Amino acid sequence: MDPLYNLLGLLGLRRGVILVLLAMIVAGREMTLKELAEQTGYAKSRVSEYLQTLEEMGLVRKTRAKKKVLYSVHLDELSRFLRERIAKIDTLISEVEKRYKLNLRGGQIGG
């Protein structure tokens, strides 16, 4: 499986949301709702829900071009999102190590 898919899954994103995001990243261009539905195999109504989630998170932008609505990944926000979540995980690991006298990064148990 794709490493970005795995990482986003570990960070709590739903499978469909991840697949829609990955479809845009792989395409490397703006995509319509119809294109995303075709690419992911989800119904347009489901893709629309996933896009709304991604928009609310600031990870996807919506633009209008004539009669089409186009969606694209906001890469700066995706990068920020990943860095913030990874930093939170790192902080939690440190807290767990301190509280329970574990060395999770070194693979040793006990202080």
PDB file of C-alpha atoms in Angstrom, residues 3-99:
ATOM      1  CA  PRO A   3       3.114   5.035   2.346  1.00  0.00           C
ATOM      2  CA  LEU A   4       1.175   8.334   2.328  1.00  0.00           C
ATOM      3  CA  TYR A   5      -2.071   6.332   2.524  1.00  0.00           C
ATOM      4  CA  ASN A   6      -0.695   4.454   5.540  1.00  0.00           C
ATOM      5  CA  LEU A   7       0.510   7.643   7.220  1.00  0.00           C
ATOM      6  CA  LEU A   8      -2.801   9.445   6.744  1.00  0.00           C
ATOM      7  CA  GLY A   9      -4.635   6.386   8.040  1.00  0.00           C
ATOM      8  CA  LEU A  10      -2.511   6.362  11.184  1.00  0.00           C
ATOM      9  CA  LEU A  11      -3.410  10.008  11.670  1.00  0.00           C
ATOM     10  CA  GLY A  12      -7.092   9.168  11.759  1.00  0.00           C
ATOM     11  CA  LEU A  13      -8.383  10.029   8.299  1.00  0.00           C
ATOM     12  CA  ARG A  14     -11.087   7.800   6.867  1.00  0.00           C
ATOM     13  CA  ARG A  15     -10.238   5.515   3.957  1.00  0.00           C
ATOM     14  CA  GLY A  16     -12.429   7.337   1.428  1.00  0.00           C
ATOM     15  CA  VAL A  17     -11.081  10.745   2.389  1.00  0.00           C
ATOM     16  CA  ILE A  18      -7.544   9.443   1.924  1.00  0.00           C
ATOM     17  CA  LEU A  19      -8.318   7.891  -1.456  1.00  0.00           C
ATOM     18  CA  VAL A  20      -9.857  11.123  -2.771  1.00  0.00           C
ATOM     19  CA  LEU A  21      -6.834  13.081  -1.567  1.00  0.00           C
ATOM     20  CA  LEU A  22      -4.424  10.573  -3.114  1.00  0.00           C
ATOM     21  CA  ALA A  23      -6.300  10.647  -6.430  1.00  0.00           C
ATOM     22  CA  MET A  24      -5.661  14.379  -6.690  1.00  0.00           C
ATOM     23  CA  ILE A  25      -2.030  14.051  -5.637  1.00  0.00           C
ATOM     24  CA  VAL A  26      -1.360  11.286  -8.172  1.00  0.00           C
ATOM     25  CA  ALA A  27      -3.143  13.202 -10.946  1.00  0.00           C
ATOM     26  CA  GLY A  28      -1.063  16.281 -10.158  1.00  0.00           C
ATOM     27  CA  ARG A  29      -3.817  18.583 -11.372  1.00  0.00           C
ATOM     28  CA  GLU A  30      -7.212  19.971 -10.513  1.00  0.00           C
ATOM     29  CA  MET A  31     -10.023  17.462 -10.845  1.00  0.00           C
ATOM     30  CA  THR A  32     -13.801  17.587 -11.114  1.00  0.00           C
ATOM     31  CA  LEU A  33     -16.183  15.726  -8.843  1.00  0.00           C
ATOM     32  CA  LYS A  34     -16.996  13.380 -11.730  1.00  0.00           C
ATOM     33  CA  GLU A  35     -13.304  12.609 -12.343  1.00  0.00           C
ATOM     34  CA  LEU A  36     -12.716  11.910  -8.666  1.00  0.00           C
ATOM     35  CA  ALA A  37     -15.732   9.621  -8.512  1.00  0.00           C
ATOM     36  CA  GLU A  38     -14.493   7.717 -11.560  1.00  0.00           C
ATOM     37  CA  GLN A  39     -10.945   7.518 -10.194  1.00  0.00           C
ATOM     38  CA  THR A  40     -11.933   6.296  -6.733  1.00  0.00           C
ATOM     39  CA  GLY A  41     -14.972   4.204  -7.621  1.00  0.00           C
ATOM     40  CA  TYR A  42     -17.141   6.047  -5.104  1.00  0.00           C
ATOM     41  CA  ALA A  43     -20.512   7.627  -5.886  1.00  0.00           C
ATOM     42  CA  LYS A  44     -20.381  11.362  -6.553  1.00  0.00           C
ATOM     43  CA  SER A  45     -22.434  12.010  -3.411  1.00  0.00           C
ATOM     44  CA  ARG A  46     -19.861  10.161  -1.286  1.00  0.00           C
ATOM     45  CA  VAL A  47     -16.919  11.938  -2.964  1.00  0.00           C
ATOM     46  CA  SER A  48     -18.698  15.234  -2.329  1.00  0.00           C
ATOM     47  CA  GLU A  49     -18.844  14.404   1.404  1.00  0.00           C
ATOM     48  CA  TYR A  50     -15.146  13.533   1.423  1.00  0.00           C
ATOM     49  CA  LEU A  51     -14.272  16.742  -0.416  1.00  0.00           C
ATOM     50  CA  GLN A  52     -16.272  18.763   2.092  1.00  0.00           C
ATOM     51  CA  THR A  53     -14.290  17.145   4.919  1.00  0.00           C
ATOM     52  CA  LEU A  54     -11.016  17.933   3.139  1.00  0.00           C
ATOM     53  CA  GLU A  55     -12.111  21.519   2.466  1.00  0.00           C
ATOM     54  CA  GLU A  56     -13.038  22.024   6.120  1.00  0.00           C
ATOM     55  CA  MET A  57      -9.583  20.743   7.078  1.00  0.00           C
ATOM     56  CA  GLY A  58      -8.031  23.219   4.638  1.00  0.00           C
ATOM     57  CA  LEU A  59      -6.408  20.426   2.632  1.00  0.00           C
ATOM     58  CA  VAL A  60      -8.381  20.929  -0.583  1.00  0.00           C
ATOM     59  CA  ARG A  61      -9.273  24.050  -2.538  1.00  0.00           C
ATOM     60  CA  LYS A  62     -12.322  24.495  -4.713  1.00  0.00           C
ATOM     61  CA  THR A  63     -12.265  26.796  -7.736  1.00  0.00           C
ATOM     62  CA  ARG A  64     -14.750  27.510 -10.475  1.00  0.00           C
ATOM     63  CA  ALA A  65     -13.779  27.502 -14.137  1.00  0.00           C
ATOM     64  CA  LYS A  66     -16.730  28.424 -16.325  1.00  0.00           C
ATOM     65  CA  LYS A  67     -19.360  25.758 -15.532  1.00  0.00           C
ATOM     66  CA  LYS A  68     -16.959  23.355 -13.814  1.00  0.00           C
ATOM     67  CA  VAL A  69     -15.996  23.134 -10.170  1.00  0.00           C
ATOM     68  CA  LEU A  70     -12.397  22.005  -9.784  1.00  0.00           C
ATOM     69  CA  TYR A  71     -10.710  20.595  -6.700  1.00  0.00           C
ATOM     70  CA  SER A  72      -7.004  20.574  -5.908  1.00  0.00           C
ATOM     71  CA  VAL A  73      -4.780  19.641  -2.988  1.00  0.00           C
ATOM     72  CA  HIS A  74      -3.444  22.520  -0.919  1.00  0.00           C
ATOM     73  CA  LEU A  75       0.051  21.049  -0.551  1.00  0.00           C
ATOM     74  CA  ASP A  76       1.290  23.628   1.971  1.00  0.00           C
ATOM     75  CA  GLU A  77      -1.643  22.829   4.247  1.00  0.00           C
ATOM     76  CA  LEU A  78      -1.154  19.088   3.779  1.00  0.00           C
ATOM     77  CA  SER A  79       2.478  19.476   4.789  1.00  0.00           C
ATOM     78  CA  ARG A  80       1.492  21.559   7.836  1.00  0.00           C
ATOM     79  CA  PHE A  81      -1.200  19.034   8.777  1.00  0.00           C
ATOM     80  CA  LEU A  82       1.285  16.147   8.627  1.00  0.00           C
ATOM     81  CA  ARG A  83       3.987  17.993  10.583  1.00  0.00           C
ATOM     82  CA  GLU A  84       1.530  19.045  13.321  1.00  0.00           C
ATOM     83  CA  ARG A  85       0.092  15.563  13.748  1.00  0.00           C
ATOM     84  CA  ILE A  86       3.525  13.926  13.780  1.00  0.00           C
ATOM     85  CA  ALA A  87       4.721  16.438  16.390  1.00  0.00           C
ATOM     86  CA  LYS A  88       1.681  15.628  18.561  1.00  0.00           C
ATOM     87  CA  ILE A  89       2.408  11.913  18.269  1.00  0.00           C
ATOM     88  CA  ASP A  90       6.041  12.532  19.198  1.00  0.00           C
ATOM     89  CA  THR A  91       4.965  14.523  22.269  1.00  0.00           C
ATOM     90  CA  LEU A  92       2.566  11.773  23.339  1.00  0.00           C
ATOM     91  CA  ILE A  93       5.285   9.126  22.947  1.00  0.00           C
ATOM     92  CA  SER A  94       7.578  11.198  25.162  1.00  0.00           C
ATOM     93  CA  GLU A  95       4.847  11.544  27.792  1.00  0.00           C
ATOM     94  CA  VAL A  96       4.164   7.800  27.759  1.00  0.00           C
ATOM     95  CA  GLU A  97       7.890   7.021  28.029  1.00  0.00           C
ATOM     96  CA  LYS A  98       8.269   9.367  30.996  1.00  0.00           C
ATOM     97  CA  ARG A  99       5.140   8.288  32.820  1.00  0.00           C
TER      98      ARG A  99
END
